[in-house]
Amino acid sequence: MSNIVLEAKDIYKSFTDGKTSVDVIRGLSLKVEAGEFVSIVGSSGSGKSTLLHVLGGLDRPSQGMVFLNGQRFDNLSETARGHKRNQYLGFVYQFHHLLPEFSALENVAMPLMLRSDAQYKDAKERSEYLLERVGLSHRLTHKPGELSGGERQRVALARALVTQPALMLADEPTGNLDRKTALTIFDLLSDLKKEFNMAMLIVTHDEQLAKSADRILHMQDGTWV
Ligand SMILES: Nc1ncnc2c1ncn2[C@@H]1O[C@H](COP(=O)(O)OP(=O)(O)OP(=O)(O)O)[C@@H](O)[C@H]1O
Ligand SMILES: [Mg+2]
């Protein structure tokens, strides 16, 4: 059995708006092994978020294929991609995307509660554990609007990790944090990665943080450089 969790083959992504078409991703391939930590670095507008959305099945490539645990993923229906994502992937968005009307605890528990065999008690315990791991035991009942930017990002991390995904895709998980908090989050991520034997693919502007990865990929104008 292959130990590749994610494989992308020759990905293209264009956005068309009336007559103009923008080619954002231009022929990218990528393999991520189980337990591997890969970082992607590139300037603003180089296509990093677009690529992550395609890899995570949030969007479809214009051309090319994505495989998750050896199975074709990009050509499934939106619902089927959602199921696979819930099963195998944790996604941290560039802008946290927490649900404003729910508490930190409820936000974190959401991916577990969406499962057909969901058990509220287990989901709650597991979410409390993750929130404790990100240092937010004292903020369980706070809503996103009542949390600081860094705290929201940590809730988003806990939500991505609550299902113990095989792979976490994170888009600038420390982007809006001060250096000290960013380093703490990176240390936490490497601990959790070991604890869960998880692979991580992280987009970051920060070269120094990127260096803690097993492998760094540099992106420019939708291709590796
Ligand atoms: N839905 C869309 N329609 C049209 N163009 C888009 C769309 N989404 C992204 N783009 C364009 O694709 C390019 C890459 O965007 P993307 O968000 O992937 O960049 P990025 O590398 O994540 O940048 P940043 O570091 O600023 O987050 C940008 O020029 C953007 O304008
Ligand atoms: Mg981005």
Coordinates of C-alpha atoms and ligand atoms in Angstrom, one line a residue:
M1 CA 0.0 0.0 0.0
S2 CA 1.2 3.5 -0.9
N3 CA 2.0 5.9 1.9
I4 CA 1.1 8.9 -0.1
V5 CA -1.9 10.7 1.5
L6 CA -2.3 13.4 -1.1
E7 CA -1.3 13.5 -4.8
A8 CA -1.9 16.2 -7.3
K9 CA -1.2 15.6 -10.9
D10 CA -0.6 18.5 -13.3
I11 CA -3.2 20.9 -11.8
Y12 CA -4.5 24.0 -13.7
K13 CA -7.0 26.4 -12.3
S14 CA -8.4 29.4 -14.3
F15 CA -11.1 31.9 -13.3
T16 CA -13.2 33.2 -16.1
D17 CA -15.1 36.4 -15.7
G18 CA -17.0 37.3 -18.9
K19 CA -14.3 37.7 -21.6
T20 CA -11.2 37.7 -19.4
S21 CA -9.7 34.5 -18.0
V22 CA -7.0 34.4 -15.3
D23 CA -4.7 31.4 -15.2
V24 CA -3.9 31.1 -11.5
I25 CA -2.5 27.6 -11.2
R26 CA -0.4 26.5 -14.1
G27 CA 0.6 22.8 -14.2
L28 CA 1.4 22.0 -10.6
S29 CA 2.1 18.5 -9.3
L30 CA 2.6 17.5 -5.7
K31 CA 2.9 14.4 -3.4
V32 CA 2.6 14.4 0.4
E33 CA 3.6 11.3 2.3
A34 CA 1.9 10.1 5.5
G35 CA 3.3 12.0 8.5
E36 CA 5.2 14.5 6.3
F37 CA 5.3 18.3 7.0
V38 CA 5.5 20.3 3.8
S39 CA 5.4 24.1 3.7
I40 CA 4.5 26.3 0.7
V41 CA 6.0 29.8 0.5
G42 CA 5.2 32.4 -2.2
S43 CA 4.4 36.0 -2.6
S44 CA 0.8 37.4 -2.3
G45 CA -1.2 36.5 -5.4
S46 CA 1.0 33.6 -6.4
G47 CA -2.0 31.2 -6.1
K48 CA -1.4 29.5 -2.7
S49 CA -4.9 29.7 -1.4
T50 CA -6.4 28.7 -4.8
L51 CA -4.1 25.6 -4.8
L52 CA -5.0 24.7 -1.2
H53 CA -8.8 25.0 -2.0
V54 CA -8.3 22.7 -5.0
L55 CA -6.3 20.2 -3.0
G56 CA -8.8 20.2 -0.2
G57 CA -11.8 19.7 -2.6
L58 CA -13.3 23.0 -1.8
D59 CA -12.9 23.9 -5.4
R60 CA -12.3 21.9 -8.6
P61 CA -9.3 22.1 -10.8
S62 CA -9.8 23.3 -14.4
Q63 CA -7.5 20.5 -15.4
G64 CA -5.6 17.8 -13.6
M65 CA -6.3 15.3 -10.9
V66 CA -6.2 15.1 -7.1
F67 CA -5.9 11.8 -5.2
L68 CA -6.7 11.4 -1.5
N69 CA -5.3 8.2 0.0
G70 CA -4.8 6.8 -3.5
Q71 CA -8.4 7.5 -4.6
R72 CA -9.5 10.1 -7.1
F73 CA -11.0 13.0 -5.2
D74 CA -11.5 16.0 -7.5
N75 CA -14.1 14.5 -9.8
L76 CA -16.5 13.5 -7.0
S77 CA -19.7 15.4 -6.3
E78 CA -19.6 18.2 -3.8
T79 CA -21.3 16.1 -1.2
A80 CA -19.0 13.2 -1.7
R81 CA -15.9 15.5 -1.5
G82 CA -17.4 16.9 1.8
H83 CA -17.6 13.4 3.2
K84 CA -14.0 12.6 2.2
R85 CA -12.8 15.9 3.6
N86 CA -14.6 15.2 6.9
Q87 CA -12.9 11.7 7.0
Y88 CA -9.4 12.5 6.1
L89 CA -8.7 16.2 6.0
G90 CA -8.5 19.1 8.4
F91 CA -8.7 22.5 6.8
V92 CA -7.6 25.8 8.3
Y93 CA -8.7 28.8 6.2
Q94 CA -6.7 32.0 5.7
F95 CA -9.5 33.8 7.4
H96 CA -10.7 31.4 10.2
H97 CA -14.3 31.0 8.9
L98 CA -15.7 30.2 12.4
L99 CA -19.5 30.2 12.7
P100 CA -20.3 33.5 14.6
E101 CA -23.5 32.3 16.4
F102 CA -21.8 29.2 17.9
S103 CA -19.4 29.0 20.9
A104 CA -15.8 28.0 20.6
L105 CA -16.7 24.5 21.8
E106 CA -19.5 24.1 19.3
N107 CA -17.4 25.3 16.5
V108 CA -14.7 22.7 17.2
A109 CA -17.3 19.9 17.7
M110 CA -19.0 20.7 14.4
P111 CA -17.0 18.3 12.1
L112 CA -17.7 15.5 14.5
M113 CA -21.4 16.3 14.9
L114 CA -21.8 16.3 11.1
R115 CA -20.9 12.6 11.1
S116 CA -23.7 10.1 10.8
D117 CA -22.6 8.2 13.9
A118 CA -22.1 11.4 15.9
Q119 CA -22.3 11.1 19.7
Y120 CA -22.6 14.5 21.4
K121 CA -20.8 13.4 24.6
D122 CA -17.8 12.1 22.7
A123 CA -17.7 15.1 20.4
K124 CA -17.8 17.4 23.4
E125 CA -15.0 15.6 25.3
R126 CA -12.8 15.5 22.2
S127 CA -13.4 19.2 21.5
E128 CA -12.6 20.1 25.1
Y129 CA -9.4 18.2 24.8
L130 CA -8.4 20.0 21.6
L131 CA -9.3 23.4 23.0
E132 CA -7.2 22.6 26.0
R133 CA -4.3 21.6 23.7
V134 CA -4.4 25.0 22.0
G135 CA -4.5 26.8 25.4
L136 CA -8.2 27.8 25.3
S137 CA -9.8 25.8 28.1
H138 CA -11.0 29.0 29.7
R139 CA -12.8 30.2 26.5
L140 CA -15.1 27.2 25.7
T141 CA -18.3 29.2 25.8
H142 CA -17.0 32.3 24.1
K143 CA -18.3 33.1 20.6
P144 CA -15.8 34.1 17.8
G145 CA -16.8 37.8 18.2
E146 CA -15.7 37.6 21.9
L147 CA -12.3 36.2 21.1
S148 CA -9.1 37.8 20.0
G149 CA -7.7 37.2 16.4
G150 CA -5.1 34.8 17.7
E151 CA -7.7 32.9 19.8
R152 CA -9.9 32.6 16.8
Q153 CA -7.1 31.1 14.8
R154 CA -6.4 28.6 17.6
V155 CA -10.1 27.6 17.7
A156 CA -9.9 27.1 13.9
L157 CA -6.8 24.9 14.4
A158 CA -8.7 22.8 17.1
R159 CA -11.6 22.4 14.7
A160 CA -9.3 21.2 11.9
L161 CA -7.7 18.7 14.2
V162 CA -10.7 17.3 16.1
T163 CA -11.3 14.5 13.6
Q164 CA -7.6 13.4 13.8
P165 CA -7.2 13.9 10.1
A166 CA -4.5 12.1 8.1
L167 CA -3.6 15.5 6.5
M168 CA -4.0 19.0 7.7
L169 CA -4.1 21.8 5.1
A170 CA -3.5 25.2 6.6
D171 CA -3.5 28.5 4.9
E172 CA -1.4 31.0 6.9
P173 CA -2.4 29.5 10.2
T174 CA -0.2 32.1 12.0
G175 CA -0.6 34.9 9.6
N176 CA -2.2 37.4 11.9
L177 CA -0.2 36.5 15.0
D178 CA 2.7 38.1 16.7
R179 CA 6.0 36.2 16.4
K180 CA 6.0 34.7 19.9
T181 CA 2.4 33.4 19.5
A182 CA 3.2 32.2 15.9
L183 CA 6.2 30.2 17.2
T184 CA 4.0 28.7 20.0
I185 CA 1.4 27.6 17.5
F186 CA 4.1 26.0 15.3
D187 CA 5.5 24.1 18.3
L188 CA 2.0 23.0 19.1
L189 CA 1.4 21.9 15.5
S190 CA 4.6 19.8 15.5
D191 CA 3.6 18.2 18.9
L192 CA 0.1 17.4 17.5
K193 CA 1.5 16.1 14.3
K194 CA 3.5 13.5 16.3
E195 CA 0.6 12.8 18.6
F196 CA -1.8 12.1 15.6
N197 CA 0.9 10.9 13.1
M198 CA -0.6 13.5 10.8
A199 CA 0.8 15.0 7.6
M200 CA 0.7 18.8 7.3
L201 CA 0.7 21.1 4.2
I202 CA 1.0 24.7 5.4
V203 CA 1.1 27.9 3.5
T204 CA 3.1 30.6 5.1
H205 CA 4.8 33.9 4.3
D206 CA 7.3 33.4 7.0
E207 CA 10.5 31.8 5.7
Q208 CA 11.8 31.0 9.2
L209 CA 8.6 29.2 10.2
A210 CA 8.6 27.4 6.8
K211 CA 12.1 26.0 7.6
S212 CA 10.7 23.8 10.4
A213 CA 9.0 21.7 7.7
D214 CA 10.6 18.5 6.2
R215 CA 10.3 20.1 2.8
I216 CA 9.7 23.7 1.5
L217 CA 8.0 24.4 -1.9
H218 CA 8.3 27.8 -3.5
M219 CA 5.5 29.1 -5.6
Q220 CA 5.4 31.9 -8.1
D221 CA 2.7 32.8 -10.6
G222 CA 1.0 29.4 -10.2
T223 CA 4.1 27.2 -10.7
W224 CA 6.9 25.8 -8.5
V225 CA 10.1 27.7 -8.7
Ligands
LIG1 N1 -12.6 33.5 -7.6 C1 -11.6 34.2 -8.3 N2 -11.9 34.8 -9.4 C2 -11.0 35.5 -10.1 N3 -9.7 35.6 -9.7 C3 -9.3 35.0 -8.6 C4 -10.3 34.2 -7.8 N4 -9.6 33.7 -6.7 C5 -8.4 34.1 -6.8 N5 -8.2 34.8 -7.9 C6 -6.9 35.5 -8.4 O1 -5.9 34.4 -8.3 C7 -4.7 35.0 -7.9 C8 -4.2 34.1 -6.7 O2 -5.0 34.2 -5.6 P1 -4.7 33.4 -4.3 O3 -5.8 33.8 -3.3 O4 -4.6 32.0 -4.6 O5 -3.3 34.0 -3.9 P2 -2.4 33.7 -2.6 O6 -1.1 33.2 -3.1 O7 -3.2 32.9 -1.6 O8 -2.2 35.2 -2.0 P3 -2.1 35.7 -0.5 O9 -0.7 35.4 0.0 O10 -2.3 37.2 -0.6 O11 -3.2 35.1 0.3 C9 -4.9 36.4 -7.5 O12 -4.4 37.2 -8.5 C10 -6.4 36.5 -7.4 O13 -6.9 37.8 -7.8
MG2 MG -3.9 33.3 0.2

